[in-house]
């Protein structure tokens, strides 16, 4: 039963908390702001971020308010196994990024986005397809974070939902606009340290204030048998399995992740992602248990909206001072991801749209790029605020976007390892997967009879693809083939005949299967192999620093410098990228 004595802040208190939080982050961004801003620094911070900042930023980006809300929603809907399925698989997906990340950085050490690398690898259509999916994904992510902020503020203050959304959007934009990605990663470090400390205090306090552990004994009757089982098949098929598929796609296709991959020092990729794995899992599972507690207590969120569980539980059981800490924790969580989305969107428009397709790499003006990046942040915030007013279910949004990106996973990864993948194969595979994904996901056609069996067969193939890719990252191609084959044979008898009843899971698996099959069969007969060294030459900095220009000028004046500087220029990503900025037909 909901607590009628829930704490609520006054308008002045909420305004002061927002001013302190966003004012502080803005002050930090002003400290790192440069008088003469550099376009590449604005997008990737010079590819040299250290371990502490990068690990904290990766953790903060993956831990957003939506993760906390969705984990609690999963616990409320599926019981004790819900947060485990949400947090554990999400954490493991961070772990699975790093072997692929090392390969991506080795072939494109100075890139700004995965889409930019796809341009160097294939051409314009593949690049824009990946960039377009990231624009959609980042706007949805931005919107869901604004929803979380609006819900929180409306629950804890006299302000309404829309006013809360506007306050959060303005605050995030305030400190991210000027320094871009650099502001995002630096504030992430401070925010994640505060979040970890807050979770360690707040979650146990709510549990004991609500009568833990007695509440889990007296409230057991509020659970269905499936919710009370730690090994619930309903929880796995409804939450765990779709999320495994979704977060693998997030890991590979999401520009916010890729941006940090290109920003961290190359030798620190592994420890960065290992640390983020642990931090994410601990925090998200812990917060998700609030949803489980609410289920045991018979707690009914207002208007039946599961997005309200966390703020209402906090308001019901936390004293004023801890509620203020909780408020700042959630605002920090959503802001750390919202600023990442803004930085990701700006880099896509700067590097992929303007830098590669409008002006061309050699003619791109860094000042114009910065203007485009900042304008993108403003427009994206406005669009996200408009869509946030719809108050869609956050958990559904996350799974949908992840499943949508599933169509890209195999074509993108194969393009970094297999020289036979062509631009036509990439584009056709993704389009074919989306064409089949959409009607399955939204049940636009009845999945009965032969059509249902076909979806189940493709789902079994999708399971094999996902497990095969995971194995390939760590153990290589031979082990991946064995794991994929075994997964197909073992899953088929259990999957065929019933899995099509789970539209969300089936759609995700079908997207993986179709994109993989089309991409493979359109590529394996190709005779020419792509030269991966071309990617390094075709990607690189748009904005050379004055120091680099000075070094080149001084070297040119030295005896015998002509030969030495010619060699240096040929090897640099910047100069070589110019002559090969548009992939030639024969390279595909």
Coordinates of C-alpha atoms in Angstrom, one line a residue:
X1 CA 0.0 0.0 0.0
X2 CA 1.3 3.4 -0.9
X3 CA 2.4 5.7 1.9
X4 CA 0.3 8.8 2.2
X5 CA 2.9 10.5 4.2
X6 CA 5.4 10.5 1.4
X7 CA 7.9 13.4 1.5
X8 CA 7.6 16.1 -1.2
X9 CA 10.0 19.0 -1.8
X10 CA 8.9 22.6 -2.2
X11 CA 9.5 24.5 -5.4
X12 CA 12.4 26.5 -4.0
X13 CA 14.1 23.3 -2.8
X14 CA 13.9 21.6 -6.1
X15 CA 15.1 24.7 -7.9
X16 CA 18.1 25.0 -5.6
X17 CA 19.0 21.3 -6.1
X18 CA 18.8 21.7 -9.8
X19 CA 20.9 24.9 -9.7
X20 CA 23.5 23.3 -7.5
X21 CA 23.8 20.2 -9.7
X22 CA 23.7 21.7 -13.1
X23 CA 25.5 24.9 -12.0
X24 CA 28.3 22.8 -10.7
X25 CA 28.6 20.7 -13.9
X26 CA 28.5 23.8 -16.0
X27 CA 31.3 25.3 -13.9
X28 CA 33.4 22.2 -14.6
X29 CA 32.7 22.4 -18.3
X30 CA 33.8 26.0 -18.3
X31 CA 37.1 25.0 -16.7
X32 CA 37.9 22.7 -19.6
X33 CA 36.5 24.9 -22.3
X34 CA 39.1 26.1 -24.8
X35 CA 39.3 29.6 -26.2
X36 CA 39.9 28.1 -29.6
X37 CA 37.9 24.9 -29.7
X38 CA 39.1 21.9 -31.7
X39 CA 36.6 19.9 -33.7
X40 CA 38.3 16.5 -33.0
X41 CA 38.6 17.2 -29.3
X42 CA 35.0 18.2 -29.3
X43 CA 34.1 14.7 -30.7
X44 CA 36.7 12.3 -29.1
X45 CA 38.9 14.2 -26.7
X46 CA 42.0 13.5 -28.8
X47 CA 41.8 9.7 -28.5
X48 CA 43.9 9.8 -25.3
X49 CA 41.6 9.6 -22.2
X50 CA 43.1 7.7 -19.2
X51 CA 41.7 4.8 -17.3
X52 CA 39.9 6.5 -14.4
X53 CA 37.9 9.0 -16.5
X54 CA 37.2 6.5 -19.3
X55 CA 36.0 3.7 -17.0
X56 CA 33.8 6.1 -15.0
X57 CA 32.4 7.6 -18.2
X58 CA 31.7 4.1 -19.7
X59 CA 29.9 3.1 -16.5
X60 CA 27.9 6.3 -16.2
X61 CA 26.9 6.2 -19.9
X62 CA 25.6 2.6 -19.5
X63 CA 23.9 3.4 -16.2
X64 CA 21.2 5.9 -17.0
X65 CA 18.1 6.8 -15.2
X66 CA 16.2 4.6 -17.7
X67 CA 18.4 1.7 -16.7
X68 CA 17.4 2.2 -13.0
X69 CA 13.7 2.7 -13.8
X70 CA 13.6 -0.2 -16.2
X71 CA 15.4 -2.6 -13.8
X72 CA 12.9 -1.7 -11.1
X73 CA 10.0 -2.2 -13.6
X74 CA 11.5 -5.6 -14.5
X75 CA 11.6 -6.5 -10.8
X76 CA 8.0 -5.4 -10.3
X77 CA 6.8 -7.3 -13.3
X78 CA 8.9 -10.5 -13.1
X79 CA 9.9 -10.8 -9.4
X80 CA 13.3 -11.4 -8.0
X81 CA 14.8 -12.7 -11.2
X82 CA 13.8 -9.5 -13.1
X83 CA 16.6 -7.2 -12.0
X84 CA 19.1 -10.1 -12.4
X85 CA 18.1 -10.6 -16.0
X86 CA 18.3 -6.9 -16.6
X87 CA 21.5 -6.0 -14.8
X88 CA 23.6 -9.2 -15.3
X89 CA 23.1 -9.4 -19.1
X90 CA 23.6 -5.7 -19.5
X91 CA 26.9 -6.0 -17.5
X92 CA 28.1 -8.9 -19.6
X93 CA 27.4 -7.1 -22.8
X94 CA 29.9 -4.4 -21.7
X95 CA 32.4 -7.1 -21.2
X96 CA 31.8 -8.5 -24.7
X97 CA 32.5 -5.1 -26.3
X98 CA 36.2 -5.0 -25.6
X99 CA 37.6 -7.7 -27.8
X100 CA 35.7 -6.3 -30.8
X101 CA 36.6 -2.8 -29.6
X102 CA 40.3 -3.7 -29.8
X103 CA 39.9 -4.8 -33.4
X104 CA 38.0 -1.7 -34.3
X105 CA 40.6 0.6 -32.8
X106 CA 43.4 -1.3 -34.5
X107 CA 42.0 -0.7 -38.0
X108 CA 40.7 2.8 -37.3
X109 CA 42.7 4.4 -34.4
X110 CA 41.6 8.0 -35.2
X111 CA 38.0 7.6 -36.2
X112 CA 35.1 9.4 -34.6
X113 CA 32.2 7.0 -35.2
X114 CA 31.5 3.5 -36.4
X115 CA 29.5 5.0 -39.2
X116 CA 32.6 7.0 -40.3
X117 CA 34.5 3.7 -40.5
X118 CA 31.7 2.1 -42.5
X119 CA 32.2 4.9 -45.0
X120 CA 35.9 4.1 -45.3
X121 CA 35.1 0.4 -45.5
X122 CA 32.1 0.4 -47.8
X123 CA 30.8 3.8 -48.9
X124 CA 28.0 6.2 -48.3
X125 CA 24.9 4.0 -48.0
X126 CA 26.4 1.8 -45.2
X127 CA 27.6 4.8 -43.4
X128 CA 24.3 6.7 -43.5
X129 CA 22.4 3.6 -42.6
X130 CA 24.4 3.2 -39.4
X131 CA 24.4 6.9 -38.7
X132 CA 20.7 7.1 -39.3
X133 CA 20.0 4.2 -36.9
X134 CA 22.1 6.0 -34.3
X135 CA 20.2 9.3 -34.7
X136 CA 16.9 7.4 -34.1
X137 CA 18.4 5.5 -31.1
X138 CA 20.0 8.5 -29.5
X139 CA 16.9 10.6 -29.8
X140 CA 14.8 7.8 -28.2
X141 CA 17.5 7.5 -25.5
X142 CA 17.5 11.2 -24.9
X143 CA 13.7 11.2 -24.8
X144 CA 13.6 8.4 -22.2
X145 CA 16.0 10.2 -20.0
X146 CA 13.9 13.3 -20.1
X147 CA 10.9 11.2 -19.3
X148 CA 12.7 9.9 -16.2
X149 CA 13.6 13.4 -15.1
X150 CA 10.1 14.7 -15.7
X151 CA 8.5 11.9 -13.7
X152 CA 11.0 12.4 -10.8
X153 CA 10.5 16.1 -10.6
X154 CA 6.7 15.9 -10.9
X155 CA 6.6 13.2 -8.1
X156 CA 8.7 15.1 -5.7
X157 CA 7.7 18.7 -6.2
X158 CA 4.8 21.0 -7.2
X159 CA 6.1 21.2 -10.7
X160 CA 4.4 19.2 -13.4
X161 CA 5.9 16.6 -15.8
X162 CA 6.5 18.9 -18.7
X163 CA 8.2 21.5 -16.5
X164 CA 10.5 18.8 -15.1
X165 CA 11.4 17.7 -18.7
X166 CA 12.2 21.2 -19.7
X167 CA 14.4 21.7 -16.6
X168 CA 16.4 18.6 -17.2
X169 CA 16.8 19.3 -20.9
X170 CA 18.0 22.8 -20.3
X171 CA 20.4 21.7 -17.6
X172 CA 22.1 19.0 -19.7
X173 CA 22.3 21.3 -22.7
X174 CA 23.8 24.0 -20.5
X175 CA 27.0 22.2 -19.7
X176 CA 27.4 19.9 -22.7
X177 CA 26.9 22.5 -25.5
X178 CA 30.3 24.3 -25.2
X179 CA 32.8 21.5 -24.7
X180 CA 30.9 18.5 -26.2
X181 CA 32.4 15.1 -25.5
X182 CA 35.1 16.4 -23.2
X183 CA 32.4 17.9 -20.9
X184 CA 30.5 14.7 -21.0
X185 CA 33.3 12.4 -19.9
X186 CA 34.6 14.7 -17.2
X187 CA 31.2 15.2 -15.6
X188 CA 30.6 11.5 -16.0
X189 CA 33.5 10.8 -13.6
X190 CA 32.0 13.0 -10.9
X191 CA 28.5 11.8 -11.4
X192 CA 29.3 8.1 -11.3
X193 CA 31.3 8.5 -8.1
X194 CA 28.3 10.3 -6.5
X195 CA 25.9 7.6 -7.8
X196 CA 27.8 4.7 -6.4
X197 CA 28.0 6.3 -3.0
X198 CA 24.3 7.2 -3.1
X199 CA 23.2 3.7 -4.1
X200 CA 25.3 2.1 -1.3
X201 CA 23.3 4.2 1.2
X202 CA 19.9 4.7 -0.2
X203 CA 18.9 1.2 -1.4
X204 CA 19.6 -0.5 2.0
X205 CA 17.8 2.3 3.8
X206 CA 14.7 1.9 1.7
X207 CA 14.7 -1.9 2.4
X208 CA 15.0 -1.6 6.1
X209 CA 12.6 1.3 6.3
X210 CA 10.0 -0.9 4.5
X211 CA 10.4 -3.7 7.0
X212 CA 13.1 -5.9 5.4
X213 CA 13.4 -8.9 5.8
X214 CA 9.9 -9.4 7.3
X215 CA 8.3 -7.8 4.2
X216 CA 9.5 -10.6 2.0
X217 CA 7.8 -13.1 4.3
X218 CA 4.5 -11.3 4.8
X219 CA 4.2 -10.1 1.2
X220 CA 4.9 -13.5 -0.5
X221 CA 1.2 -13.8 -1.3
X222 CA 1.3 -10.8 -3.6
X223 CA 3.5 -12.8 -6.1
X224 CA 2.4 -15.2 -8.8
X225 CA 4.3 -18.6 -8.9
X226 CA 6.4 -17.3 -11.8
X227 CA 7.3 -14.1 -10.0
X228 CA 8.3 -16.0 -6.9
X229 CA 10.7 -18.3 -8.9
X230 CA 14.3 -17.3 -9.3
X231 CA 14.4 -19.5 -12.4
X232 CA 11.2 -18.3 -14.0
X233 CA 11.0 -19.2 -17.7
X234 CA 8.5 -16.3 -18.1
X235 CA 11.1 -13.8 -16.8
X236 CA 13.8 -15.2 -19.1
X237 CA 11.6 -15.3 -22.2
X238 CA 10.0 -11.9 -21.5
X239 CA 13.0 -10.0 -20.1
X240 CA 16.3 -11.9 -20.0
X241 CA 16.5 -13.3 -23.6
X242 CA 15.2 -10.1 -25.4
X243 CA 17.7 -8.1 -23.3
X244 CA 20.6 -10.3 -24.2
X245 CA 19.9 -9.7 -27.9
X246 CA 19.2 -6.0 -27.4
X247 CA 22.3 -5.1 -25.4
X248 CA 24.6 -6.9 -27.7
X249 CA 23.2 -4.8 -30.5
X250 CA 23.6 -1.7 -28.2
X251 CA 27.2 -2.6 -27.6
X252 CA 28.0 -2.7 -31.3
X253 CA 25.7 -0.2 -32.9
X254 CA 25.5 2.6 -30.3
X255 CA 27.5 5.7 -31.0
X256 CA 27.7 6.7 -27.3
X257 CA 29.7 3.5 -26.7
X258 CA 31.7 3.8 -29.9
X259 CA 32.6 7.4 -29.0
X260 CA 34.2 6.2 -25.7
X261 CA 35.9 3.4 -27.5
X262 CA 37.6 5.9 -29.9
X263 CA 38.4 8.3 -27.0
X264 CA 40.1 6.0 -24.5
X265 CA 43.8 5.2 -24.9
X266 CA 44.1 2.1 -27.0
X267 CA 46.1 0.1 -24.4
X268 CA 43.4 0.8 -21.8
X269 CA 40.4 -0.6 -23.6
X270 CA 40.3 -3.9 -21.7
X271 CA 40.6 -2.6 -18.1
X272 CA 38.1 0.2 -18.9
X273 CA 35.4 -2.2 -20.0
X274 CA 36.1 -4.7 -17.3
X275 CA 35.7 -2.0 -14.6
X276 CA 32.5 -0.7 -16.3
X277 CA 31.1 -4.3 -16.3
X278 CA 31.4 -4.6 -12.5
X279 CA 30.1 -1.1 -11.8
X280 CA 27.1 -1.3 -14.0
X281 CA 26.0 -4.8 -12.7
X282 CA 26.3 -3.8 -9.0
X283 CA 24.4 -0.6 -9.3
X284 CA 21.6 -1.6 -11.7
X285 CA 20.8 -4.9 -9.9
X286 CA 20.8 -3.1 -6.6
X287 CA 18.4 -0.4 -7.6
X288 CA 16.2 -2.9 -9.5
X289 CA 15.5 -4.7 -6.2
X290 CA 13.4 -1.7 -5.2
X291 CA 10.9 -2.9 -7.8
X292 CA 11.0 -6.4 -6.2
X293 CA 10.4 -4.8 -2.8
X294 CA 7.5 -2.8 -4.2
X295 CA 6.0 -6.1 -5.5
X296 CA 6.2 -7.8 -2.1
X297 CA 4.7 -4.8 -0.4
X298 CA 1.7 -4.7 -2.8
X299 CA 2.8 -1.2 -3.8
X300 CA 0.6 0.3 -6.6
X301 CA 2.4 3.0 -8.7
X302 CA 0.1 6.0 -9.4
X303 CA -1.9 5.7 -12.7
X304 CA -0.5 2.1 -13.0
X305 CA 2.7 3.6 -14.6
X306 CA 5.7 1.5 -13.7
X307 CA 8.0 4.4 -14.4
X308 CA 6.7 5.9 -11.1
X309 CA 7.9 3.0 -8.9
X310 CA 11.4 4.3 -8.0
X311 CA 10.4 7.9 -7.2
X312 CA 7.3 6.9 -5.3
X313 CA 9.1 4.3 -3.3
X314 CA 11.9 6.8 -2.5
X315 CA 9.3 9.5 -1.5
X316 CA 7.5 7.0 0.7
X317 CA 10.5 5.6 2.7
X318 CA 13.3 8.1 2.6
X319 CA 13.7 11.1 5.0
X320 CA 14.2 14.5 3.5
X321 CA 18.0 14.6 3.4
X322 CA 18.3 11.2 1.8
X323 CA 15.5 12.0 -0.6
X324 CA 17.6 15.0 -1.7
X325 CA 20.6 12.7 -2.2
X326 CA 18.3 10.3 -4.2
X327 CA 17.1 13.1 -6.3
X328 CA 20.6 14.2 -7.2
X329 CA 21.6 10.5 -7.9
X330 CA 18.8 10.0 -10.4
X331 CA 19.4 13.4 -12.0
X332 CA 23.1 12.6 -12.3
X333 CA 22.3 9.2 -13.8
X334 CA 20.0 10.5 -16.5
X335 CA 22.2 13.5 -17.2
X336 CA 25.3 11.3 -17.7
X337 CA 23.6 9.5 -20.5
X338 CA 21.7 12.4 -21.9
X339 CA 24.9 14.4 -22.4
X340 CA 26.4 11.3 -24.0
X341 CA 23.5 11.2 -26.5
X342 CA 24.0 14.8 -27.3
X343 CA 27.7 14.3 -27.9
X344 CA 27.0 11.2 -30.0
X345 CA 24.4 13.1 -32.2
X346 CA 26.7 16.1 -32.6
X347 CA 29.6 13.9 -33.7
X348 CA 27.4 12.0 -36.2
X349 CA 26.3 15.3 -37.8
X350 CA 29.8 16.7 -37.7
X351 CA 31.8 13.8 -39.0
X352 CA 29.4 11.6 -40.9
X353 CA 26.9 14.1 -42.4
X354 CA 28.9 17.3 -42.9
X355 CA 32.6 16.0 -42.7
X356 CA 32.2 13.1 -45.1
X357 CA 29.1 13.7 -47.2
X358 CA 28.5 17.4 -47.5
X359 CA 31.9 19.1 -47.5
X360 CA 34.2 16.1 -47.9
X361 CA 37.1 15.3 -45.6
X362 CA 39.7 17.6 -47.1
X363 CA 37.3 20.6 -47.4
X364 CA 35.6 20.3 -44.1
X365 CA 35.9 23.5 -42.1
X366 CA 36.4 22.7 -38.3
X367 CA 34.6 25.9 -37.3
X368 CA 31.6 25.0 -39.3
X369 CA 31.8 21.5 -37.8
X370 CA 31.6 23.0 -34.3
X371 CA 28.7 25.2 -35.2
X372 CA 26.8 22.1 -36.7
X373 CA 27.6 20.1 -33.6
X374 CA 26.2 22.7 -31.2
X375 CA 23.2 23.3 -33.4
X376 CA 22.5 19.6 -33.5
X377 CA 22.5 19.5 -29.7
X378 CA 19.9 22.2 -29.5
X379 CA 17.6 20.7 -32.1
X380 CA 17.9 17.2 -30.7
X381 CA 17.0 18.5 -27.2
X382 CA 13.9 20.2 -28.6
X383 CA 12.8 17.1 -30.5
X384 CA 13.4 14.9 -27.4
X385 CA 11.4 17.2 -25.2
X386 CA 8.5 17.1 -27.7
X387 CA 8.4 13.3 -27.8
X388 CA 8.9 13.0 -24.1
X389 CA 5.4 14.5 -23.6
X390 CA 4.1 11.1 -24.9
X391 CA 5.4 9.4 -21.7
X392 CA 6.1 6.1 -23.4
X393 CA 7.1 3.0 -21.4
X394 CA 10.9 3.2 -21.0
X395 CA 11.5 -0.6 -20.8
X396 CA 9.7 -1.1 -24.1
X397 CA 11.7 1.7 -25.8
X398 CA 15.0 0.1 -24.7
X399 CA 14.2 -3.3 -26.0
X400 CA 12.8 -1.9 -29.2
X401 CA 15.9 0.1 -30.1
X402 CA 18.2 -2.7 -29.1
X403 CA 16.3 -5.1 -31.3
X404 CA 16.3 -2.7 -34.2
X405 CA 20.1 -2.5 -34.0
X406 CA 20.2 -6.3 -34.1
X407 CA 19.9 -6.0 -37.9
X408 CA 23.3 -4.2 -38.0
X409 CA 25.4 -6.4 -35.7
X410 CA 26.6 -9.1 -38.0
X411 CA 27.1 -6.8 -41.1
X412 CA 29.1 -4.3 -38.9
X413 CA 31.3 -6.9 -37.2
X414 CA 31.9 -8.9 -40.3
X415 CA 33.0 -5.7 -42.1
X416 CA 35.9 -5.4 -39.6
X417 CA 37.1 -9.0 -39.9
X418 CA 36.0 -10.4 -43.3
X419 CA 37.3 -8.7 -46.4
X420 CA 34.7 -10.2 -48.7
X421 CA 31.7 -8.2 -47.3
X422 CA 30.6 -5.7 -49.9
X423 CA 28.6 -2.5 -49.6
X424 CA 25.7 -4.1 -51.4
X425 CA 25.7 -7.1 -49.1
X426 CA 25.8 -4.8 -46.0
X427 CA 22.9 -2.6 -47.2
X428 CA 20.7 -5.4 -48.5
X429 CA 21.2 -7.5 -45.3
X430 CA 20.2 -4.6 -43.0
X431 CA 17.1 -3.6 -45.1
X432 CA 16.0 -7.3 -45.4
X433 CA 16.3 -7.8 -41.6
X434 CA 14.3 -4.6 -40.9
X435 CA 11.6 -5.6 -43.4
X436 CA 11.0 -8.8 -41.6
X437 CA 11.7 -7.4 -38.1
X438 CA 8.9 -4.8 -38.1
X439 CA 5.9 -7.1 -38.9
X440 CA 7.1 -9.7 -36.5
X441 CA 7.7 -7.2 -33.7
X442 CA 4.4 -5.4 -34.0
X443 CA 2.5 -8.6 -35.0
X444 CA 1.2 -7.0 -38.2
X445 CA 0.6 -10.5 -39.6
X446 CA -0.7 -13.5 -37.7
X447 CA 2.3 -15.8 -36.8
X448 CA 0.4 -19.1 -37.3
X449 CA 0.9 -22.2 -39.3
X450 CA 3.9 -22.3 -41.7
X451 CA 4.7 -18.6 -41.1
X452 CA 5.0 -19.2 -37.3
X453 CA 7.3 -22.2 -38.0
X454 CA 9.5 -20.1 -40.3
X455 CA 9.8 -17.4 -37.6
X456 CA 10.8 -20.1 -35.1
X457 CA 13.4 -21.5 -37.4
X458 CA 14.9 -18.1 -38.0
X459 CA 14.8 -17.5 -34.2
X460 CA 16.9 -20.6 -33.7
X461 CA 19.4 -19.3 -36.3
X462 CA 19.4 -16.0 -34.4
X463 CA 20.3 -17.7 -31.2
X464 CA 23.2 -19.4 -33.0
X465 CA 24.4 -16.1 -34.4
X466 CA 24.4 -14.3 -31.0
X467 CA 26.2 -17.1 -29.2
X468 CA 28.6 -17.5 -32.1
X469 CA 29.5 -13.8 -32.1
X470 CA 30.0 -13.7 -28.4
X471 CA 32.4 -16.7 -28.6
X472 CA 34.2 -15.3 -31.6
X473 CA 35.1 -12.1 -29.8
X474 CA 37.0 -14.1 -27.1
X475 CA 38.0 -17.4 -28.7
X476 CA 38.2 -17.0 -32.4
X477 CA 36.4 -18.3 -35.5
X478 CA 36.8 -22.1 -34.9
X479 CA 35.2 -22.0 -31.4
X480 CA 32.5 -19.6 -32.7
X481 CA 31.5 -22.1 -35.4
X482 CA 31.3 -24.9 -32.9
X483 CA 29.3 -22.9 -30.4
X484 CA 26.9 -21.6 -33.1
X485 CA 26.4 -25.1 -34.5
X486 CA 25.7 -26.6 -31.1
X487 CA 23.4 -23.7 -30.2
X488 CA 21.3 -24.2 -33.4
X489 CA 21.0 -28.0 -32.9
X490 CA 20.2 -27.7 -29.2
X491 CA 17.8 -24.8 -29.3
X492 CA 15.8 -25.9 -32.4
X493 CA 13.7 -28.6 -30.7
X494 CA 12.7 -26.2 -27.9
X495 CA 12.2 -23.1 -30.0
X496 CA 10.3 -24.4 -33.1
X497 CA 6.6 -24.5 -32.4
X498 CA 6.2 -22.0 -29.6
X499 CA 8.7 -19.1 -29.6
X500 CA 6.7 -17.0 -32.1
X501 CA 4.3 -16.4 -29.3
X502 CA 6.9 -14.1 -27.8
X503 CA 6.9 -11.3 -30.4
X504 CA 9.7 -9.1 -28.8
X505 CA 12.2 -12.0 -28.5
X506 CA 11.3 -13.5 -31.9
X507 CA 11.7 -10.2 -33.7
X508 CA 15.1 -9.6 -32.2
X509 CA 16.4 -13.1 -33.1
X510 CA 14.9 -12.9 -36.6
X511 CA 16.7 -9.6 -37.2
X512 CA 20.0 -11.2 -36.3
X513 CA 19.3 -14.3 -38.4
X514 CA 18.1 -12.5 -41.6
X515 CA 20.9 -10.0 -41.6
X516 CA 23.5 -12.7 -41.1
X517 CA 22.2 -15.0 -43.8
X518 CA 21.8 -12.3 -46.4
X519 CA 25.2 -10.8 -45.7
X520 CA 27.0 -14.1 -45.7
X521 CA 25.4 -15.5 -48.9
X522 CA 25.9 -12.2 -50.8
X523 CA 29.6 -12.1 -49.8
X524 CA 31.2 -15.5 -49.6
X525 CA 31.6 -15.9 -53.4
X526 CA 33.5 -12.6 -53.7
X527 CA 37.0 -13.1 -55.0
X528 CA 38.5 -9.8 -53.9
X529 CA 39.5 -9.1 -50.3
X530 CA 39.3 -5.6 -48.8
X531 CA 42.6 -4.1 -47.7
X532 CA 41.9 -3.1 -44.1
X533 CA 44.9 -0.8 -44.0
X534 CA 42.9 1.6 -46.2
X535 CA 40.6 2.3 -43.3
X536 CA 43.4 3.9 -41.3
X537 CA 44.2 6.1 -44.2
X538 CA 40.6 7.1 -44.9
X539 CA 39.8 8.1 -41.3
X540 CA 41.5 10.6 -39.1
X541 CA 41.5 14.1 -37.7
X542 CA 39.6 16.9 -39.3
X543 CA 41.4 19.7 -37.3
X544 CA 45.2 19.6 -37.0
X545 CA 46.6 21.4 -34.0
X546 CA 48.9 24.3 -34.2
X547 CA 51.6 22.2 -32.4
X548 CA 51.5 19.6 -35.2
X549 CA 51.7 22.3 -37.9
X550 CA 54.7 23.8 -36.1
X551 CA 56.5 20.4 -35.9
X552 CA 55.9 19.8 -39.6
X553 CA 57.2 23.3 -40.4
X554 CA 60.3 22.9 -38.3
X555 CA 61.0 19.5 -39.8
X556 CA 60.7 20.9 -43.3
X557 CA 63.5 23.4 -42.6
X558 CA 65.9 20.7 -41.4
X559 CA 68.6 19.1 -43.7
X560 CA 67.2 16.2 -45.6
X561 CA 63.7 16.9 -44.3
X562 CA 62.0 16.6 -47.7
X563 CA 62.3 12.8 -47.8
X564 CA 61.6 12.3 -44.1
X565 CA 58.5 14.5 -44.1
X566 CA 57.1 12.9 -47.2
X567 CA 57.3 9.5 -45.4
X568 CA 55.7 10.9 -42.3
X569 CA 52.8 12.5 -44.3
X570 CA 52.1 9.3 -46.2
X571 CA 51.7 7.4 -42.9
X572 CA 49.5 9.9 -41.1
X573 CA 45.7 9.3 -41.0
X574 CA 45.0 12.9 -41.8
X575 CA 47.0 13.3 -45.0
X576 CA 46.3 9.8 -46.4
X577 CA 42.6 10.1 -45.6
X578 CA 42.4 13.1 -48.0
X579 CA 43.5 11.2 -51.1
X580 CA 41.2 8.3 -50.3
X581 CA 38.3 10.0 -48.6
X582 CA 35.9 8.6 -51.1
X583 CA 36.1 4.8 -51.4
X584 CA 36.8 3.6 -54.9
X585 CA 34.5 1.1 -56.5
X586 CA 37.1 -1.6 -56.7
X587 CA 37.8 -1.4 -52.9
X588 CA 34.3 -2.8 -52.2

